[in-house]
Amino acid sequence: MSGLVIFGTRPEAIKLAPMVANIRGAQPAIDIGVVCTGQHAEIMTQTLNALDLVVDENLNLMQRDQTPMEVVERTIVSLTERYASERPDWVLVQGDTATAFAGALFGYLGESTVIHLEAGLRTHDIHEPWPEEGFRQEIARLAGLHLAPYPCARENLLNEGIEPDSIQVIGNSGLDSQDGMLAQIADDDTAWLPNGDFVLVTLHRRENLGERLEATCRELISTLDAYPDLQILWPVHPNPKVRSTAFEFFGDRKDRVMLSEPLDYPKFLHAQRAAKFVVSDSGGVQEEAASLGTRVAIVREKTERPDAVDLGLTRIVGADATGLVDAVNDFMATPVDPVSVAKWRALQGNGNAGAAAATALLNKIEADQAVRQRA
Ligand code: UDP
């Protein structure tokens, strides 16, 4: 049985790496190819090196100012030219990117079993986040095995009529990567961080660019005004629209705002752990920071990770951050509850999700093989 693992962005690599390591270590050995579409070329190499994730082929499809439509088109064409004749038995994709959607469609049309890691996350609004919510809903229609990170993701899939036997709750493999990485790096490698209390900022969602991002920058300035000892560390996403806004608002605030290039994954984990709190519109950062005991102001209208909100570890402040100052006042006044952090880690599988995901995949392909042999 041969399989293809298809990914294109940094968060996909982080979440696939523990599962791929377990599949590659399986006995008897499985024939797999790991393919990177290169959707995030600039920030991928550092992540792959940090994770020890060996890629068999990089399709190098990235182009400047690419749209999701162009990524989907180029990925389908390239995968078809390169891999359709190999007819993989299964195709594994992760999450909700253009690459994941195109990879799932390629697998479905080629009659491979589509396996979806991080299945079932939903805001139930196809415009928030855009286009990720649409992509993940569509991947669910095509997948034969849904690997859900938390029980609420399973509920979402059941509510959409997905066959219960095709869903397994395996935890969040991002937590495996995070724990593995933190175990390898020195705790005292922090000289590069701002001195004193700081807020870690990451903002990049497409639907938040423009006016919403500018409004968020104004709320960040209000936060700095309200807390004169607080600084900001903002590793700025490579998207030119994010860069121009970040530098327009904070380029001359070097006294209190450190705008940096995207950080490599180990450094970014350090920064999340050391930060007073995080301000972000990211999906993965909501999970990671909360697992590290740092609260997150979510700069969005909706989140697909409601458990962390219910545990008091994350809080939605709106896509234009109108709720930021209230959230900051609370974050500054009250300590993080360690019981909530432990509950959040337990919900995500306590660092064993990669092994559970690989076992679920191996069981599925064995079952598929038995069906093919009987046919
Ligand atoms: N990340 C990183 N360096 C950075 C910012 C983020 O390594 O400067 C990692 C972070 O640790 C997390 C992932 O990138 O695992 C989140 O990716 P992103 O916010 O781009 O995407 P999302 O999770 O929203 O899909």
Coordinates of N, CA, C and O in Angstrom, one line a residue, residues 214-315:
E214 N -5.5 47.7 10.6 CA -5.2 49.1 11.1 C -5.9 49.3 12.4 O -5.3 49.9 13.3
A215 N -7.2 48.9 12.5 CA -7.9 49.1 13.8 C -7.2 48.4 14.9 O -7.0 48.9 16.1
T216 N -6.7 47.2 14.6 CA -6.0 46.4 15.7 C -4.7 47.1 16.1 O -4.4 47.2 17.3
C217 N -4.0 47.7 15.1 CA -2.8 48.4 15.5 C -3.1 49.6 16.4 O -2.4 49.9 17.4
R218 N -4.2 50.3 16.2 CA -4.6 51.4 17.0 C -4.9 50.9 18.5 O -4.5 51.5 19.5
E219 N -5.5 49.7 18.6 CA -5.8 49.1 19.9 C -4.5 48.7 20.6 O -4.4 48.8 21.8
L220 N -3.5 48.3 19.8 CA -2.2 47.9 20.4 C -1.6 49.2 20.9 O -0.9 49.1 22.0
I221 N -1.7 50.3 20.2 CA -1.2 51.6 20.7 C -1.9 51.9 22.0 O -1.2 52.3 23.0
S222 N -3.2 51.8 22.1 CA -3.9 52.0 23.4 C -3.4 51.2 24.5 O -3.3 51.6 25.6
T223 N -3.1 49.9 24.2 CA -2.5 49.0 25.2 C -1.2 49.5 25.7 O -0.9 49.5 26.9
L224 N -0.3 49.9 24.8 CA 1.0 50.5 25.2 C 0.8 51.7 26.1 O 1.5 51.9 27.1
D225 N -0.2 52.6 25.7 CA -0.4 53.8 26.5 C -0.9 53.4 27.9 O -0.5 54.1 28.9
A226 N -1.8 52.4 28.0 CA -2.4 52.0 29.3 C -1.3 51.4 30.2 O -1.5 51.4 31.4
Y227 N -0.4 50.7 29.6 CA 0.6 49.9 30.4 C 2.0 50.4 30.0 O 2.7 49.7 29.1
P228 N 2.6 51.4 30.6 CA 3.8 52.0 30.1 C 5.0 51.1 30.2 O 6.1 51.4 29.6
D229 N 4.9 50.0 31.0 CA 6.1 49.1 31.2 C 6.0 48.0 30.2 O 6.9 47.1 30.1
L230 N 5.0 47.9 29.4 CA 4.8 46.8 28.5 C 5.4 47.1 27.1 O 5.4 48.2 26.6
Q231 N 6.0 46.1 26.6 CA 6.6 46.2 25.2 C 5.9 45.2 24.3 O 5.1 44.4 24.7
I232 N 6.2 45.3 23.0 CA 5.6 44.4 22.0 C 6.7 43.8 21.2 O 7.6 44.4 20.8
L233 N 6.5 42.4 21.0 CA 7.4 41.7 20.1 C 6.4 41.2 19.0 O 5.5 40.4 19.2
W234 N 6.7 41.6 17.7 CA 5.8 41.2 16.6 C 6.6 40.6 15.5 O 7.2 41.4 14.7
P235 N 6.7 39.3 15.4 CA 7.4 38.7 14.2 C 6.4 38.9 13.0 O 5.4 38.3 13.0
V236 N 6.8 39.7 12.1 CA 5.8 40.1 11.0 C 5.8 39.1 9.9 O 6.8 38.7 9.4
H237 N 4.6 38.7 9.6 CA 4.3 37.7 8.5 C 4.9 38.2 7.2 O 4.8 39.5 7.0
P238 N 5.4 37.4 6.3 CA 6.0 37.9 5.0 C 5.0 38.6 4.1 O 5.4 39.3 3.2
N239 N 3.7 38.4 4.2 CA 2.7 39.0 3.3 C 3.0 40.5 3.3 O 2.9 41.2 4.3
P240 N 3.2 41.1 2.1 CA 3.6 42.5 2.0 C 2.5 43.4 2.6 O 2.9 44.5 3.1
K241 N 1.2 43.0 2.6 CA 0.2 43.9 3.1 C 0.3 44.0 4.6 O 0.1 45.0 5.3
V242 N 0.7 42.8 5.3 CA 0.9 42.8 6.7 C 2.1 43.7 7.1 O 2.1 44.5 7.9
R243 N 3.2 43.5 6.3 CA 4.4 44.2 6.6 C 4.2 45.7 6.5 O 4.7 46.5 7.3
S244 N 3.5 46.2 5.4 CA 3.4 47.6 5.2 C 2.6 48.2 6.4 O 3.0 49.3 6.9
T245 N 1.5 47.6 6.8 CA 0.8 48.1 8.0 C 1.6 48.1 9.3 O 1.6 49.1 10.0
A246 N 2.3 47.0 9.5 CA 3.0 46.9 10.8 C 4.1 48.0 10.8 O 4.3 48.7 11.9
F247 N 4.8 48.2 9.7 CA 5.9 49.2 9.7 C 5.3 50.6 9.7 O 5.9 51.5 10.3
E248 N 4.2 50.8 9.1 CA 3.5 52.1 9.1 C 3.2 52.6 10.5 O 3.5 53.7 10.9
F249 N 2.6 51.7 11.3 CA 2.2 52.0 12.7 C 3.3 52.0 13.7 O 3.3 52.7 14.6
F250 N 4.3 51.0 13.5 CA 5.3 50.8 14.6 C 6.7 50.9 14.2 O 7.6 50.7 15.0
G251 N 6.9 51.3 12.9 CA 8.3 51.4 12.4 C 9.2 52.4 13.2 O 10.4 52.2 13.4
D252 N 8.5 53.4 13.8 CA 9.3 54.4 14.5 C 9.1 54.3 16.0 O 9.3 55.3 16.8
R253 N 8.6 53.1 16.5 CA 8.4 52.9 17.9 C 9.4 51.9 18.5 O 9.1 51.1 19.4
K254 N 10.6 52.0 18.0 CA 11.6 51.0 18.4 C 11.9 50.9 19.9 O 12.4 50.0 20.4
D255 N 11.6 52.0 20.6 CA 11.8 52.1 22.0 C 10.9 51.0 22.7 O 11.4 50.4 23.7
R256 N 9.7 50.7 22.2 CA 8.9 49.7 22.8 C 8.3 48.6 22.0 O 7.6 47.7 22.5
V257 N 8.6 48.7 20.7 CA 8.0 47.7 19.8 C 9.2 47.1 18.9 O 9.9 47.8 18.2
M258 N 9.3 45.7 19.1 CA 10.3 45.0 18.3 C 9.6 44.3 17.1 O 8.9 43.4 17.3
L259 N 9.8 44.9 15.9 CA 9.2 44.2 14.7 C 10.4 43.3 14.2 O 11.4 43.8 13.9
S260 N 10.1 42.0 14.0 CA 11.1 41.1 13.6 C 10.7 40.3 12.4 O 9.5 40.3 12.0
E261 N 11.6 39.6 11.7 CA 11.2 38.6 10.7 C 10.5 37.5 11.4 O 10.6 37.4 12.7
P262 N 9.7 36.6 10.7 CA 9.1 35.5 11.4 C 10.2 34.7 12.2 O 11.3 34.6 11.7
L263 N 9.9 34.2 13.3 CA 10.9 33.6 14.2 C 10.9 32.1 13.8 O 9.9 31.5 13.4
D264 N 12.1 31.5 13.9 CA 12.1 30.0 13.7 C 11.3 29.4 14.8 O 11.0 30.0 15.9
Y265 N 10.8 28.2 14.6 CA 9.8 27.5 15.4 C 10.3 27.5 16.9 O 9.5 27.9 17.8
P266 N 11.5 27.0 17.2 CA 11.9 26.9 18.6 C 11.9 28.3 19.3 O 11.4 28.5 20.4
K267 N 12.4 29.3 18.6 CA 12.4 30.7 19.1 C 10.9 31.2 19.4 O 10.6 31.8 20.4
F268 N 10.1 30.8 18.4 CA 8.7 31.3 18.6 C 8.0 30.6 19.8 O 7.2 31.3 20.5
L269 N 8.4 29.4 20.0 CA 7.8 28.7 21.2 C 8.3 29.4 22.5 O 7.6 29.6 23.4
H270 N 9.6 29.7 22.5 CA 10.2 30.4 23.7 C 9.4 31.7 23.9 O 9.1 32.1 25.0
A271 N 9.2 32.4 22.8 CA 8.5 33.8 22.9 C 7.1 33.6 23.4 O 6.7 34.4 24.3
Q272 N 6.4 32.6 23.0 CA 5.0 32.4 23.5 C 5.1 32.0 25.0 O 4.2 32.5 25.7
R273 N 6.1 31.3 25.4 CA 6.1 30.9 26.8 C 6.5 32.1 27.7 O 6.0 32.3 28.8
A274 N 7.4 33.0 27.2 CA 7.9 34.1 28.0 C 6.9 35.3 27.9 O 7.0 36.1 28.8
A275 N 6.0 35.3 27.0 CA 5.2 36.5 26.8 C 4.2 36.7 28.0 O 3.8 35.7 28.6
K276 N 3.8 37.9 28.3 CA 2.8 38.2 29.3 C 1.5 37.7 28.8 O 0.7 37.1 29.5
F277 N 1.2 38.0 27.5 CA 0.0 37.4 26.8 C 0.3 37.5 25.3 O 1.3 38.2 24.9
V278 N -0.6 36.9 24.5 CA -0.4 36.9 23.1 C -1.6 37.6 22.4 O -2.7 37.4 22.9
V279 N -1.3 38.3 21.3 CA -2.4 38.9 20.5 C -2.3 38.3 19.2 O -1.3 38.5 18.5
S280 N -3.3 37.5 18.7 CA -3.1 36.8 17.5 C -4.4 36.4 16.8 O -5.4 36.3 17.4
D281 N -4.3 36.3 15.4 CA -5.5 35.8 14.7 C -5.2 34.4 14.1 O -5.9 33.9 13.3
S282 N -4.1 33.8 14.6 CA -3.7 32.5 14.1 C -4.6 31.4 14.8 O -5.1 31.6 15.8
G283 N -4.6 30.2 14.1 CA -5.3 29.1 14.7 C -4.4 28.4 15.6 O -4.7 28.2 16.8
G284 N -3.2 28.0 15.1 CA -2.3 27.1 15.9 C -1.7 27.9 17.1 O -1.5 27.2 18.2
V285 N -1.6 29.2 17.0 CA -1.0 29.9 18.2 C -2.0 29.9 19.3 O -1.6 29.9 20.5
Q286 N -3.3 29.9 19.0 CA -4.3 29.7 20.1 C -4.0 28.5 20.9 O -4.1 28.4 22.2
E287 N -3.7 27.4 20.2 CA -3.5 26.1 20.9 C -2.2 26.1 21.7 O -2.1 25.7 22.8
E288 N -1.1 26.6 20.9 CA 0.2 26.5 21.5 C 0.4 27.4 22.7 O 0.9 26.9 23.8
A289 N 0.1 28.6 22.6 CA 0.3 29.6 23.7 C -0.5 29.1 24.9 O 0.1 29.0 26.0
A290 N -1.7 28.7 24.7 CA -2.6 28.3 25.9 C -2.0 27.0 26.5 O -2.0 26.9 27.7
S291 N -1.4 26.1 25.7 CA -0.7 24.9 26.3 C 0.5 25.3 27.1 O 1.0 24.5 27.9
L292 N 1.1 26.4 26.7 CA 2.3 26.9 27.4 C 2.0 27.8 28.6 O 2.9 28.3 29.3
G293 N 0.7 27.9 28.9 CA 0.3 28.7 30.0 C 0.3 30.2 29.8 O 0.3 31.0 30.7
T294 N 0.2 30.6 28.5 CA 0.1 32.0 28.2 C -1.3 32.3 27.5 O -1.7 31.6 26.6
R295 N -2.0 33.3 28.0 CA -3.3 33.6 27.4 C -3.3 34.3 26.1 O -2.3 35.0 25.8
V296 N -4.3 34.2 25.3 CA -4.4 34.7 23.9 C -5.6 35.6 23.7 O -6.7 35.1 24.0
A297 N -5.4 36.8 23.3 CA -6.5 37.6 22.8 C -6.6 37.3 21.3 O -5.7 37.5 20.5
I298 N -7.8 36.7 20.9 CA -8.0 36.2 19.6 C -8.5 37.3 18.7 O -9.7 37.8 19.0
V299 N -7.8 37.8 17.8 CA -8.2 38.9 16.9 C -9.0 38.4 15.8 O -8.6 38.3 14.6
R300 N -10.2 38.0 16.1 CA -11.2 37.4 15.1 C -12.6 37.6 15.7 O -12.8 37.9 16.8
E301 N -13.5 37.3 14.8 CA -14.9 37.3 15.2 C -15.3 36.0 15.8 O -16.3 35.9 16.6
K302 N -14.7 34.9 15.3 CA -15.1 33.5 15.7 C -13.9 32.6 15.8 O -12.9 32.9 15.1
T303 N -14.0 31.6 16.7 CA -12.9 30.7 16.7 C -13.4 29.2 16.6 O -14.5 29.0 16.9
E304 N -12.5 28.4 16.0 CA -12.8 27.0 15.9 C -12.3 26.2 17.0 O -12.4 25.0 17.1
R305 N -11.8 26.9 18.1 CA -11.2 26.2 19.2 C -11.9 26.7 20.5 O -11.3 27.4 21.3
P306 N -13.2 26.4 20.7 CA -14.0 27.0 21.8 C -13.6 26.4 23.1 O -13.8 27.1 24.1
D307 N -13.0 25.3 23.2 CA -12.6 24.7 24.5 C -11.7 25.6 25.3 O -11.8 25.8 26.5
A308 N -10.7 26.2 24.5 CA -9.7 27.0 25.2 C -10.4 28.3 25.7 O -10.0 28.9 26.7
V309 N -11.4 28.8 25.0 CA -12.1 30.0 25.4 C -12.9 29.6 26.7 O -12.8 30.4 27.7
D310 N -13.6 28.5 26.7 CA -14.3 28.0 27.9 C -13.4 27.9 29.1 O -13.9 28.1 30.2
L311 N -12.2 27.5 28.9 CA -11.2 27.3 30.0 C -10.6 28.6 30.4 O -9.8 28.6 31.4
G312 N -11.0 29.7 29.8 CA -10.4 31.0 30.2 C -9.0 31.3 29.7 O -8.4 32.2 30.1
L313 N -8.5 30.5 28.7 CA -7.2 30.6 28.3 C -7.1 31.5 27.0 O -6.0 32.1 26.7
T314 N -8.2 31.6 26.3 CA -8.2 32.5 25.1 C -9.5 33.3 25.2 O -10.4 32.9 25.8
R315 N -9.5 34.4 24.5 CA -10.7 35.2 24.5 C -10.8 36.0 23.1 O -9.8 36.6 22.7

